Short mmCIF file of N, CA and C in Angstrom, two decimals:
data_model
loop_
_atom_site.label_atom_id
_atom_site.label_comp_id
_atom_site.label_asym_id
_atom_site.label_seq_id
_atom_site.Cartn_x
_atom_site.Cartn_y
_atom_site.Cartn_z
N MET A 41 50.70 177.92 130.91
CA MET A 41 51.01 176.54 130.61
C MET A 41 50.32 175.60 131.59
N HIS A 42 50.26 176.01 132.87
CA HIS A 42 49.64 175.17 133.88
C HIS A 42 48.15 174.96 133.59
N LYS A 43 47.48 176.01 133.12
CA LYS A 43 46.05 175.88 132.80
C LYS A 43 45.83 174.89 131.67
N VAL A 44 46.71 174.90 130.67
CA VAL A 44 46.60 173.96 129.56
C VAL A 44 46.78 172.53 130.06
N MET A 45 47.83 172.32 130.85
CA MET A 45 48.09 170.98 131.38
C MET A 45 46.95 170.51 132.29
N MET A 46 46.46 171.42 133.12
CA MET A 46 45.34 171.06 134.00
C MET A 46 44.09 170.74 133.18
N GLY A 47 43.86 171.49 132.12
CA GLY A 47 42.72 171.21 131.24
C GLY A 47 42.84 169.86 130.57
N LEU A 48 44.03 169.53 130.09
CA LEU A 48 44.24 168.22 129.48
C LEU A 48 44.05 167.10 130.50
N ALA A 49 44.58 167.30 131.69
CA ALA A 49 44.45 166.28 132.74
C ALA A 49 42.99 166.08 133.13
N ARG A 50 42.26 167.19 133.28
CA ARG A 50 40.83 167.07 133.61
C ARG A 50 40.04 166.44 132.48
N GLY A 51 40.36 166.79 131.25
CA GLY A 51 39.69 166.18 130.11
C GLY A 51 39.90 164.68 130.06
N MET A 52 41.13 164.24 130.33
CA MET A 52 41.39 162.80 130.36
C MET A 52 40.63 162.14 131.51
N ALA A 53 40.57 162.81 132.66
CA ALA A 53 39.84 162.24 133.80
C ALA A 53 38.35 162.12 133.50
N VAL A 54 37.80 163.11 132.82
CA VAL A 54 36.38 163.05 132.43
C VAL A 54 36.17 161.88 131.47
N ALA A 55 37.05 161.73 130.49
CA ALA A 55 36.93 160.61 129.54
C ALA A 55 37.03 159.28 130.28
N GLY A 56 37.95 159.19 131.23
CA GLY A 56 38.07 157.97 132.03
C GLY A 56 36.82 157.72 132.86
N GLY A 57 36.24 158.78 133.41
CA GLY A 57 35.01 158.65 134.18
C GLY A 57 33.83 158.20 133.34
N VAL A 58 33.74 158.72 132.12
CA VAL A 58 32.65 158.31 131.22
C VAL A 58 32.80 156.83 130.88
N VAL A 59 34.02 156.42 130.54
CA VAL A 59 34.26 155.01 130.20
C VAL A 59 33.98 154.13 131.41
N LEU A 60 34.44 154.53 132.59
CA LEU A 60 34.20 153.74 133.79
C LEU A 60 32.71 153.64 134.11
N SER A 61 31.97 154.73 133.93
CA SER A 61 30.52 154.70 134.16
C SER A 61 29.83 153.77 133.17
N ALA A 62 30.26 153.82 131.91
CA ALA A 62 29.68 152.91 130.91
C ALA A 62 29.99 151.46 131.25
N LEU A 63 31.17 151.19 131.77
CA LEU A 63 31.53 149.83 132.17
C LEU A 63 30.70 149.36 133.35
N ILE A 64 30.37 150.26 134.25
CA ILE A 64 29.51 149.90 135.39
C ILE A 64 28.13 149.51 134.88
N VAL A 65 27.58 150.30 133.97
CA VAL A 65 26.27 149.98 133.39
C VAL A 65 26.34 148.65 132.65
N LEU A 66 27.38 148.46 131.85
CA LEU A 66 27.56 147.21 131.10
C LEU A 66 27.62 146.01 132.04
N THR A 67 28.37 146.14 133.12
CA THR A 67 28.49 145.04 134.08
C THR A 67 27.17 144.74 134.76
N CYS A 68 26.44 145.78 135.15
CA CYS A 68 25.12 145.59 135.79
C CYS A 68 24.14 144.91 134.83
N LEU A 69 24.12 145.36 133.58
CA LEU A 69 23.23 144.74 132.60
C LEU A 69 23.61 143.28 132.35
N SER A 70 24.89 143.00 132.30
CA SER A 70 25.33 141.64 132.06
C SER A 70 24.97 140.73 133.23
N ILE A 71 25.15 141.22 134.45
CA ILE A 71 24.79 140.43 135.63
C ILE A 71 23.29 140.21 135.68
N ALA A 72 22.52 141.26 135.43
CA ALA A 72 21.06 141.13 135.42
C ALA A 72 20.63 140.14 134.33
N GLY A 73 21.23 140.22 133.16
CA GLY A 73 20.91 139.29 132.08
C GLY A 73 21.25 137.86 132.45
N ARG A 74 22.38 137.67 133.12
CA ARG A 74 22.79 136.32 133.55
C ARG A 74 21.79 135.77 134.56
N LEU A 75 21.35 136.61 135.50
CA LEU A 75 20.37 136.17 136.50
C LEU A 75 19.03 135.85 135.86
N LEU A 76 18.57 136.73 134.95
CA LEU A 76 17.30 136.49 134.27
C LEU A 76 17.37 135.24 133.40
N ASN A 77 18.49 135.03 132.75
CA ASN A 77 18.65 133.85 131.91
C ASN A 77 18.52 132.59 132.77
N GLY A 78 19.16 132.60 133.93
CA GLY A 78 19.06 131.45 134.83
C GLY A 78 17.64 131.26 135.33
N ALA A 79 16.96 132.39 135.62
CA ALA A 79 15.57 132.29 136.10
C ALA A 79 14.65 131.75 135.01
N PHE A 80 14.82 132.20 133.78
CA PHE A 80 13.96 131.73 132.68
C PHE A 80 14.26 130.28 132.29
N HIS A 81 15.44 129.79 132.61
CA HIS A 81 15.78 128.40 132.35
C HIS A 81 15.36 127.48 133.50
N SER A 82 14.98 128.07 134.64
CA SER A 82 14.64 127.25 135.81
C SER A 82 13.37 126.45 135.57
N SER A 83 13.27 125.35 136.24
CA SER A 83 12.09 124.48 136.10
C SER A 83 10.84 125.18 136.64
N LEU A 84 11.01 126.06 137.64
CA LEU A 84 9.87 126.79 138.19
C LEU A 84 9.25 127.69 137.12
N MET A 85 10.07 128.51 136.45
CA MET A 85 9.56 129.41 135.40
C MET A 85 9.05 128.61 134.20
N GLN A 86 9.70 127.50 133.88
CA GLN A 86 9.26 126.67 132.77
C GLN A 86 7.89 126.06 133.07
N GLY A 87 7.64 125.80 134.37
CA GLY A 87 6.35 125.24 134.77
C GLY A 87 5.27 126.30 134.88
N ILE A 88 5.59 127.49 135.38
CA ILE A 88 4.60 128.55 135.59
C ILE A 88 4.27 129.28 134.29
N ALA A 89 5.30 129.71 133.58
CA ALA A 89 5.09 130.53 132.37
C ALA A 89 6.06 130.07 131.28
N PRO A 90 5.79 128.90 130.70
CA PRO A 90 6.72 128.40 129.68
C PRO A 90 6.77 129.29 128.43
N GLY A 91 5.67 129.90 128.08
CA GLY A 91 5.64 130.78 126.90
C GLY A 91 6.48 132.02 127.11
N LEU A 92 6.33 132.64 128.29
CA LEU A 92 7.12 133.83 128.62
C LEU A 92 8.60 133.48 128.68
N SER A 93 8.92 132.34 129.30
CA SER A 93 10.32 131.93 129.40
C SER A 93 10.93 131.74 128.02
N ARG A 94 10.22 131.02 127.15
CA ARG A 94 10.74 130.76 125.80
C ARG A 94 10.88 132.07 125.03
N TRP A 95 9.89 132.98 125.17
CA TRP A 95 9.92 134.26 124.46
C TRP A 95 11.11 135.10 124.90
N MET A 96 11.33 135.18 126.22
CA MET A 96 12.44 135.97 126.74
C MET A 96 13.79 135.37 126.33
N LEU A 97 13.88 134.04 126.38
CA LEU A 97 15.13 133.40 125.96
C LEU A 97 15.37 133.58 124.47
N ASP A 98 14.30 133.55 123.69
CA ASP A 98 14.44 133.78 122.24
C ASP A 98 14.85 135.22 121.93
N LEU A 99 14.48 136.15 122.80
CA LEU A 99 14.90 137.54 122.64
C LEU A 99 16.39 137.71 122.90
N GLY A 100 16.97 136.72 123.57
CA GLY A 100 18.40 136.79 123.85
C GLY A 100 18.73 137.30 125.23
N VAL A 101 17.77 137.24 126.16
CA VAL A 101 18.04 137.68 127.52
C VAL A 101 19.13 136.79 128.10
N GLY A 102 20.19 137.43 128.52
CA GLY A 102 21.32 136.69 129.08
C GLY A 102 22.48 137.64 129.30
N PRO A 103 23.61 137.09 129.66
CA PRO A 103 24.78 137.95 129.87
C PRO A 103 25.22 138.57 128.55
N ILE A 104 25.87 139.71 128.64
CA ILE A 104 26.39 140.37 127.44
C ILE A 104 27.64 139.64 127.00
N ASN A 105 27.65 139.22 125.76
CA ASN A 105 28.77 138.46 125.22
C ASN A 105 30.05 139.31 125.22
N GLY A 106 31.10 138.78 125.81
CA GLY A 106 32.38 139.47 125.83
C GLY A 106 32.47 140.61 126.82
N ASP A 107 31.58 140.62 127.81
CA ASP A 107 31.58 141.74 128.77
C ASP A 107 32.91 141.87 129.49
N PHE A 108 33.52 140.74 129.85
CA PHE A 108 34.80 140.84 130.57
C PHE A 108 35.91 141.38 129.68
N GLU A 109 35.84 141.11 128.37
CA GLU A 109 36.85 141.66 127.46
C GLU A 109 36.72 143.18 127.38
N LEU A 110 35.48 143.67 127.32
CA LEU A 110 35.25 145.11 127.28
C LEU A 110 35.65 145.78 128.59
N VAL A 111 35.33 145.12 129.70
CA VAL A 111 35.70 145.67 131.01
C VAL A 111 37.22 145.72 131.15
N GLU A 112 37.89 144.67 130.72
CA GLU A 112 39.34 144.63 130.81
C GLU A 112 39.98 145.78 130.03
N ALA A 113 39.53 145.98 128.80
CA ALA A 113 40.09 147.05 127.96
C ALA A 113 39.70 148.42 128.49
N GLY A 114 38.45 148.57 128.92
CA GLY A 114 37.98 149.86 129.41
C GLY A 114 38.61 150.29 130.71
N VAL A 115 38.81 149.36 131.62
CA VAL A 115 39.43 149.71 132.91
C VAL A 115 40.88 150.10 132.70
N ALA A 116 41.57 149.42 131.78
CA ALA A 116 42.96 149.80 131.48
C ALA A 116 43.01 151.25 131.00
N PHE A 117 42.09 151.61 130.09
CA PHE A 117 42.05 153.00 129.62
C PHE A 117 41.75 153.95 130.77
N ALA A 118 40.75 153.60 131.60
CA ALA A 118 40.35 154.49 132.69
C ALA A 118 41.49 154.74 133.67
N ILE A 119 42.25 153.70 133.98
CA ILE A 119 43.38 153.87 134.90
C ILE A 119 44.37 154.87 134.34
N PHE A 120 44.74 154.69 133.07
CA PHE A 120 45.71 155.61 132.46
C PHE A 120 45.11 157.01 132.29
N ALA A 121 43.79 157.10 132.14
CA ALA A 121 43.15 158.41 131.96
C ALA A 121 43.15 159.23 133.26
N PHE A 122 43.16 158.55 134.41
CA PHE A 122 43.14 159.26 135.69
C PHE A 122 44.54 159.67 136.16
N ILE A 123 45.58 159.04 135.65
CA ILE A 123 46.94 159.34 136.13
C ILE A 123 47.35 160.80 135.91
N PRO A 124 47.06 161.42 134.75
CA PRO A 124 47.51 162.82 134.58
C PRO A 124 46.95 163.76 135.65
N LEU A 125 45.68 163.63 135.99
CA LEU A 125 45.10 164.51 137.01
C LEU A 125 45.72 164.22 138.38
N CYS A 126 45.94 162.96 138.66
CA CYS A 126 46.58 162.60 139.93
C CYS A 126 47.99 163.18 139.99
N GLN A 127 48.69 163.16 138.87
CA GLN A 127 50.07 163.65 138.83
C GLN A 127 50.13 165.17 139.00
N ILE A 128 49.27 165.89 138.30
CA ILE A 128 49.35 167.35 138.34
C ILE A 128 48.80 167.93 139.64
N SER A 129 47.93 167.18 140.31
CA SER A 129 47.35 167.69 141.57
C SER A 129 48.00 167.08 142.80
N SER A 130 49.12 166.38 142.62
CA SER A 130 49.84 165.72 143.71
C SER A 130 48.92 164.81 144.51
N GLY A 131 48.14 164.03 143.78
CA GLY A 131 47.17 163.15 144.42
C GLY A 131 47.70 161.78 144.79
N HIS A 132 48.97 161.52 144.50
CA HIS A 132 49.54 160.22 144.85
C HIS A 132 49.72 160.11 146.35
N ALA A 133 49.62 158.91 146.85
CA ALA A 133 49.82 158.67 148.28
C ALA A 133 51.28 158.97 148.65
N SER A 134 51.46 159.56 149.80
CA SER A 134 52.82 159.83 150.27
C SER A 134 52.88 159.64 151.77
N VAL A 135 54.04 159.24 152.23
CA VAL A 135 54.27 159.07 153.66
C VAL A 135 55.27 160.15 154.07
N ASP A 136 54.80 161.10 154.84
CA ASP A 136 55.60 162.28 155.18
C ASP A 136 56.05 162.31 156.64
N VAL A 137 56.09 161.17 157.29
CA VAL A 137 56.45 161.16 158.71
C VAL A 137 57.83 161.75 158.92
N LEU A 138 58.79 161.30 158.14
CA LEU A 138 60.15 161.79 158.29
C LEU A 138 60.35 163.12 157.56
N ALA A 139 59.74 163.24 156.38
CA ALA A 139 59.95 164.44 155.56
C ALA A 139 59.46 165.71 156.24
N ASN A 140 58.43 165.63 157.06
CA ASN A 140 57.92 166.82 157.74
C ASN A 140 58.90 167.40 158.74
N MET A 141 59.85 166.60 159.17
CA MET A 141 60.85 167.08 160.13
C MET A 141 62.07 167.67 159.44
N LEU A 142 62.16 167.54 158.14
CA LEU A 142 63.32 168.02 157.40
C LEU A 142 63.14 169.49 157.00
N PRO A 143 64.23 170.19 156.76
CA PRO A 143 64.13 171.59 156.32
C PRO A 143 63.45 171.71 154.95
N ARG A 144 62.94 172.90 154.68
CA ARG A 144 62.22 173.17 153.44
C ARG A 144 63.06 172.84 152.20
N GLY A 145 64.34 173.19 152.20
CA GLY A 145 65.20 172.92 151.05
C GLY A 145 65.34 171.43 150.76
N VAL A 146 65.45 170.64 151.81
CA VAL A 146 65.56 169.18 151.64
C VAL A 146 64.25 168.63 151.09
N ASN A 147 63.14 169.13 151.61
CA ASN A 147 61.83 168.68 151.10
C ASN A 147 61.65 169.04 149.63
N ARG A 148 62.08 170.24 149.24
CA ARG A 148 61.98 170.62 147.83
C ARG A 148 62.86 169.73 146.96
N PHE A 149 64.04 169.39 147.48
CA PHE A 149 64.93 168.49 146.74
C PHE A 149 64.28 167.12 146.58
N LEU A 150 63.71 166.60 147.66
CA LEU A 150 63.04 165.30 147.59
C LEU A 150 61.86 165.31 146.63
N ARG A 151 61.13 166.41 146.65
CA ARG A 151 59.99 166.55 145.72
C ARG A 151 60.46 166.60 144.29
N MET A 152 61.55 167.32 144.04
CA MET A 152 62.10 167.40 142.70
C MET A 152 62.53 166.01 142.22
N VAL A 153 63.25 165.30 143.06
CA VAL A 153 63.72 163.96 142.69
C VAL A 153 62.53 163.02 142.45
N THR A 154 61.54 163.10 143.33
CA THR A 154 60.35 162.25 143.18
C THR A 154 59.63 162.53 141.87
N GLU A 155 59.42 163.81 141.57
CA GLU A 155 58.73 164.17 140.32
C GLU A 155 59.53 163.74 139.10
N ALA A 156 60.85 163.89 139.17
CA ALA A 156 61.70 163.48 138.03
C ALA A 156 61.63 161.96 137.84
N LEU A 157 61.67 161.21 138.93
CA LEU A 157 61.56 159.76 138.84
C LEU A 157 60.19 159.34 138.31
N PHE A 158 59.14 159.99 138.81
CA PHE A 158 57.80 159.72 138.32
C PHE A 158 57.72 159.98 136.82
N ALA A 159 58.26 161.09 136.38
CA ALA A 159 58.24 161.43 134.95
C ALA A 159 58.98 160.37 134.14
N ALA A 160 60.13 159.95 134.61
CA ALA A 160 60.91 158.93 133.90
C ALA A 160 60.13 157.62 133.81
N VAL A 161 59.48 157.23 134.90
CA VAL A 161 58.70 155.99 134.89
C VAL A 161 57.50 156.11 133.96
N LEU A 162 56.82 157.26 133.96
CA LEU A 162 55.67 157.45 133.08
C LEU A 162 56.08 157.44 131.60
N VAL A 163 57.23 158.02 131.29
CA VAL A 163 57.73 157.97 129.92
C VAL A 163 58.06 156.53 129.54
N LEU A 164 58.68 155.79 130.45
CA LEU A 164 59.01 154.39 130.19
C LEU A 164 57.75 153.55 129.97
N ILE A 165 56.74 153.77 130.80
CA ILE A 165 55.48 153.04 130.64
C ILE A 165 54.85 153.34 129.28
N ALA A 166 54.81 154.61 128.90
CA ALA A 166 54.23 154.97 127.59
C ALA A 166 55.02 154.33 126.45
N TRP A 167 56.32 154.36 126.56
CA TRP A 167 57.17 153.77 125.52
C TRP A 167 56.93 152.27 125.40
N LYS A 168 56.91 151.55 126.53
CA LYS A 168 56.72 150.10 126.50
C LYS A 168 55.29 149.75 126.09
N LEU A 169 54.33 150.59 126.44
CA LEU A 169 52.95 150.36 126.00
C LEU A 169 52.85 150.52 124.49
N PHE A 170 53.57 151.49 123.95
CA PHE A 170 53.62 151.65 122.49
C PHE A 170 54.25 150.42 121.84
N ASP A 171 55.36 149.93 122.41
CA ASP A 171 55.99 148.72 121.88
C ASP A 171 55.02 147.54 121.92
N GLY A 172 54.32 147.39 123.03
CA GLY A 172 53.34 146.30 123.16
C GLY A 172 52.22 146.43 122.15
N MET A 173 51.74 147.66 121.94
CA MET A 173 50.68 147.89 120.96
C MET A 173 51.14 147.51 119.56
N MET A 174 52.35 147.93 119.21
CA MET A 174 52.87 147.60 117.88
C MET A 174 53.06 146.09 117.70
N SER A 175 53.46 145.43 118.76
CA SER A 175 53.63 143.97 118.72
C SER A 175 52.27 143.29 118.51
N LYS A 176 51.27 143.70 119.27
CA LYS A 176 49.93 143.11 119.13
C LYS A 176 49.37 143.38 117.75
N LYS A 177 49.64 144.57 117.23
CA LYS A 177 49.14 144.93 115.90
C LYS A 177 49.82 144.08 114.82
N SER A 178 51.13 143.88 114.94
CA SER A 178 51.85 143.13 113.91
C SER A 178 51.45 141.65 113.90
N TYR A 179 51.09 141.11 115.08
CA TYR A 179 50.68 139.71 115.14
C TYR A 179 49.20 139.53 114.80
N GLY A 180 48.45 140.61 114.79
CA GLY A 180 47.02 140.53 114.48
C GLY A 180 46.22 139.82 115.55
N GLU A 181 46.69 139.92 116.80
CA GLU A 181 46.00 139.25 117.91
C GLU A 181 44.63 139.88 118.16
N THR A 182 43.63 139.01 118.38
CA THR A 182 42.27 139.47 118.65
C THR A 182 41.79 138.91 119.98
N SER A 183 40.75 139.52 120.52
CA SER A 183 40.16 139.02 121.76
C SER A 183 39.43 137.71 121.47
N PHE A 184 39.20 136.93 122.50
CA PHE A 184 38.66 135.59 122.33
C PHE A 184 37.21 135.59 121.84
N LEU A 185 36.33 136.31 122.52
CA LEU A 185 34.91 136.26 122.18
C LEU A 185 34.49 137.28 121.14
N LEU A 186 34.86 138.52 121.34
CA LEU A 186 34.41 139.58 120.44
C LEU A 186 35.27 139.69 119.18
N GLN A 187 36.46 139.13 119.23
CA GLN A 187 37.37 139.13 118.09
C GLN A 187 37.78 140.54 117.64
N PHE A 188 37.80 141.49 118.58
CA PHE A 188 38.31 142.81 118.21
C PHE A 188 39.83 142.81 118.39
N PRO A 189 40.54 143.56 117.58
CA PRO A 189 42.00 143.58 117.71
C PRO A 189 42.44 144.08 119.09
N VAL A 190 43.32 143.32 119.71
CA VAL A 190 43.79 143.65 121.07
C VAL A 190 44.54 144.98 121.07
N TRP A 191 45.15 145.33 119.96
CA TRP A 191 45.93 146.57 119.95
C TRP A 191 45.04 147.80 120.12
N TRP A 192 43.74 147.68 119.86
CA TRP A 192 42.84 148.81 120.09
C TRP A 192 42.86 149.21 121.56
N ALA A 193 42.80 148.23 122.45
CA ALA A 193 42.83 148.52 123.89
C ALA A 193 44.18 149.14 124.28
N TYR A 194 45.26 148.62 123.69
CA TYR A 194 46.58 149.20 123.95
C TYR A 194 46.62 150.65 123.45
N GLY A 195 46.05 150.89 122.28
CA GLY A 195 46.04 152.24 121.72
C GLY A 195 45.26 153.22 122.58
N ALA A 196 44.10 152.78 123.09
CA ALA A 196 43.31 153.65 123.96
C ALA A 196 44.08 153.95 125.24
N SER A 197 44.71 152.93 125.81
CA SER A 197 45.50 153.14 127.02
C SER A 197 46.71 154.01 126.76
N LEU A 198 47.27 153.90 125.56
CA LEU A 198 48.45 154.68 125.20
C LEU A 198 48.14 156.18 125.20
N ILE A 199 46.94 156.55 124.83
CA ILE A 199 46.55 157.96 124.86
C ILE A 199 46.70 158.50 126.28
N GLY A 200 46.15 157.78 127.25
CA GLY A 200 46.28 158.20 128.65
C GLY A 200 47.71 158.15 129.14
N ALA A 201 48.46 157.13 128.71
CA ALA A 201 49.85 157.00 129.15
C ALA A 201 50.71 158.14 128.61
N VAL A 202 50.49 158.52 127.36
CA VAL A 202 51.25 159.64 126.79
C VAL A 202 50.88 160.94 127.49
N MET A 203 49.60 161.14 127.77
CA MET A 203 49.20 162.34 128.50
C MET A 203 49.82 162.35 129.90
N ALA A 204 49.85 161.19 130.55
CA ALA A 204 50.46 161.11 131.88
C ALA A 204 51.95 161.43 131.80
N ALA A 205 52.62 160.94 130.76
CA ALA A 205 54.04 161.23 130.60
C ALA A 205 54.28 162.71 130.35
N VAL A 206 53.45 163.32 129.52
CA VAL A 206 53.59 164.75 129.24
C VAL A 206 53.40 165.56 130.52
N VAL A 207 52.35 165.26 131.26
CA VAL A 207 52.08 165.96 132.51
C VAL A 207 53.19 165.69 133.52
N GLY A 208 53.68 164.45 133.57
CA GLY A 208 54.76 164.10 134.48
C GLY A 208 56.03 164.87 134.19
N VAL A 209 56.38 164.99 132.91
CA VAL A 209 57.57 165.76 132.53
C VAL A 209 57.37 167.23 132.86
N TYR A 210 56.18 167.75 132.59
CA TYR A 210 55.88 169.14 132.92
C TYR A 210 56.05 169.39 134.42
N MET A 211 55.50 168.50 135.25
CA MET A 211 55.60 168.68 136.69
C MET A 211 57.04 168.53 137.18
N ALA A 212 57.80 167.65 136.54
CA ALA A 212 59.21 167.51 136.92
C ALA A 212 59.97 168.79 136.62
N VAL A 213 59.70 169.39 135.46
CA VAL A 213 60.36 170.66 135.10
C VAL A 213 59.97 171.75 136.10
N VAL A 214 58.69 171.80 136.46
CA VAL A 214 58.23 172.80 137.43
C VAL A 214 58.95 172.62 138.76
N ARG A 215 59.05 171.37 139.24
CA ARG A 215 59.71 171.12 140.54
C ARG A 215 61.21 171.39 140.47
N ILE A 216 61.83 171.16 139.33
CA ILE A 216 63.25 171.49 139.18
C ILE A 216 63.44 173.00 139.25
N ILE A 217 62.58 173.74 138.56
CA ILE A 217 62.65 175.21 138.59
C ILE A 217 62.41 175.71 140.02
N GLU A 218 61.43 175.12 140.70
CA GLU A 218 61.17 175.52 142.09
C GLU A 218 62.38 175.28 142.98
N PHE A 219 63.02 174.14 142.80
CA PHE A 219 64.19 173.84 143.62
C PHE A 219 65.33 174.82 143.33
N LEU A 220 65.56 175.10 142.05
CA LEU A 220 66.67 175.97 141.68
C LEU A 220 66.44 177.43 142.08
N THR A 221 65.19 177.89 142.00
CA THR A 221 64.89 179.29 142.31
C THR A 221 64.50 179.50 143.78
N GLY A 222 64.06 178.42 144.44
CA GLY A 222 63.62 178.55 145.83
C GLY A 222 62.22 179.13 145.94
N ARG A 223 61.52 179.27 144.84
CA ARG A 223 60.15 179.83 144.83
C ARG A 223 59.16 178.77 144.36
N ILE A 224 58.06 178.67 145.06
CA ILE A 224 57.02 177.72 144.67
C ILE A 224 56.22 178.32 143.51
N ARG A 225 56.13 177.59 142.43
CA ARG A 225 55.39 178.06 141.26
C ARG A 225 53.98 177.50 141.22
N ILE A 226 53.81 176.30 141.74
CA ILE A 226 52.49 175.67 141.77
C ILE A 226 52.21 175.20 143.19
N TRP A 227 51.26 175.88 143.85
CA TRP A 227 50.84 175.49 145.19
C TRP A 227 49.80 174.39 145.03
N ASP A 228 50.04 173.29 145.71
CA ASP A 228 49.08 172.19 145.61
C ASP A 228 48.70 171.63 146.97
N GLY A 229 49.10 172.29 148.03
CA GLY A 229 48.73 171.84 149.37
C GLY A 229 49.70 170.87 149.98
N VAL A 230 50.66 170.40 149.22
CA VAL A 230 51.65 169.44 149.75
C VAL A 230 52.85 170.18 150.34
N GLU A 231 53.19 171.31 149.74
CA GLU A 231 54.36 172.11 150.15
C GLU A 231 54.12 172.64 151.56
N THR A 232 55.14 172.52 152.40
CA THR A 232 55.04 173.05 153.75
C THR A 232 55.76 174.38 153.84
N ASP A 233 55.46 175.13 154.87
CA ASP A 233 56.08 176.46 155.07
C ASP A 233 57.11 176.44 156.19
N GLN A 234 57.86 175.37 156.33
CA GLN A 234 58.89 175.31 157.39
C GLN A 234 59.99 176.28 157.12
#
């Protein structure tokens, strides 16, 4: 079961990485287009090479229309796509100054409670994201420039949120079993041997 969950988490992280990489390229192209557009509109370029300036401007050299809308939707998806891998590999930030001094049983209890709370929050986020998506869909809300339905971005993010919730519940069950049996089932480098 752990291999399946890890595979799903890694798959989501790869999808998030691909989307994030595409957004980086999109942003760079848009910035370059904005700079070139300003340069071709400048009086210097109009004086030196008016034909080239007019030709480039007629080609549509400029910022990518709606780039911020795409970045906004894509980054939301990427964030939710990375959460499952972070959850299954215990990649969240933690402050263990006090916990390292506590006995192993107390630490396992704290880990179990933390994982259960994380799972509950991830399920709540997925549920409310679904509600938000359905609301946006029923109102037919669209983005300002590109006019794509806003619920598409919610739907893409919902995929990552549901995967995060599934992985979160799985990890909570694992930590509950570990606490009850006293045996570590998934070593992730966080567990201490006190």
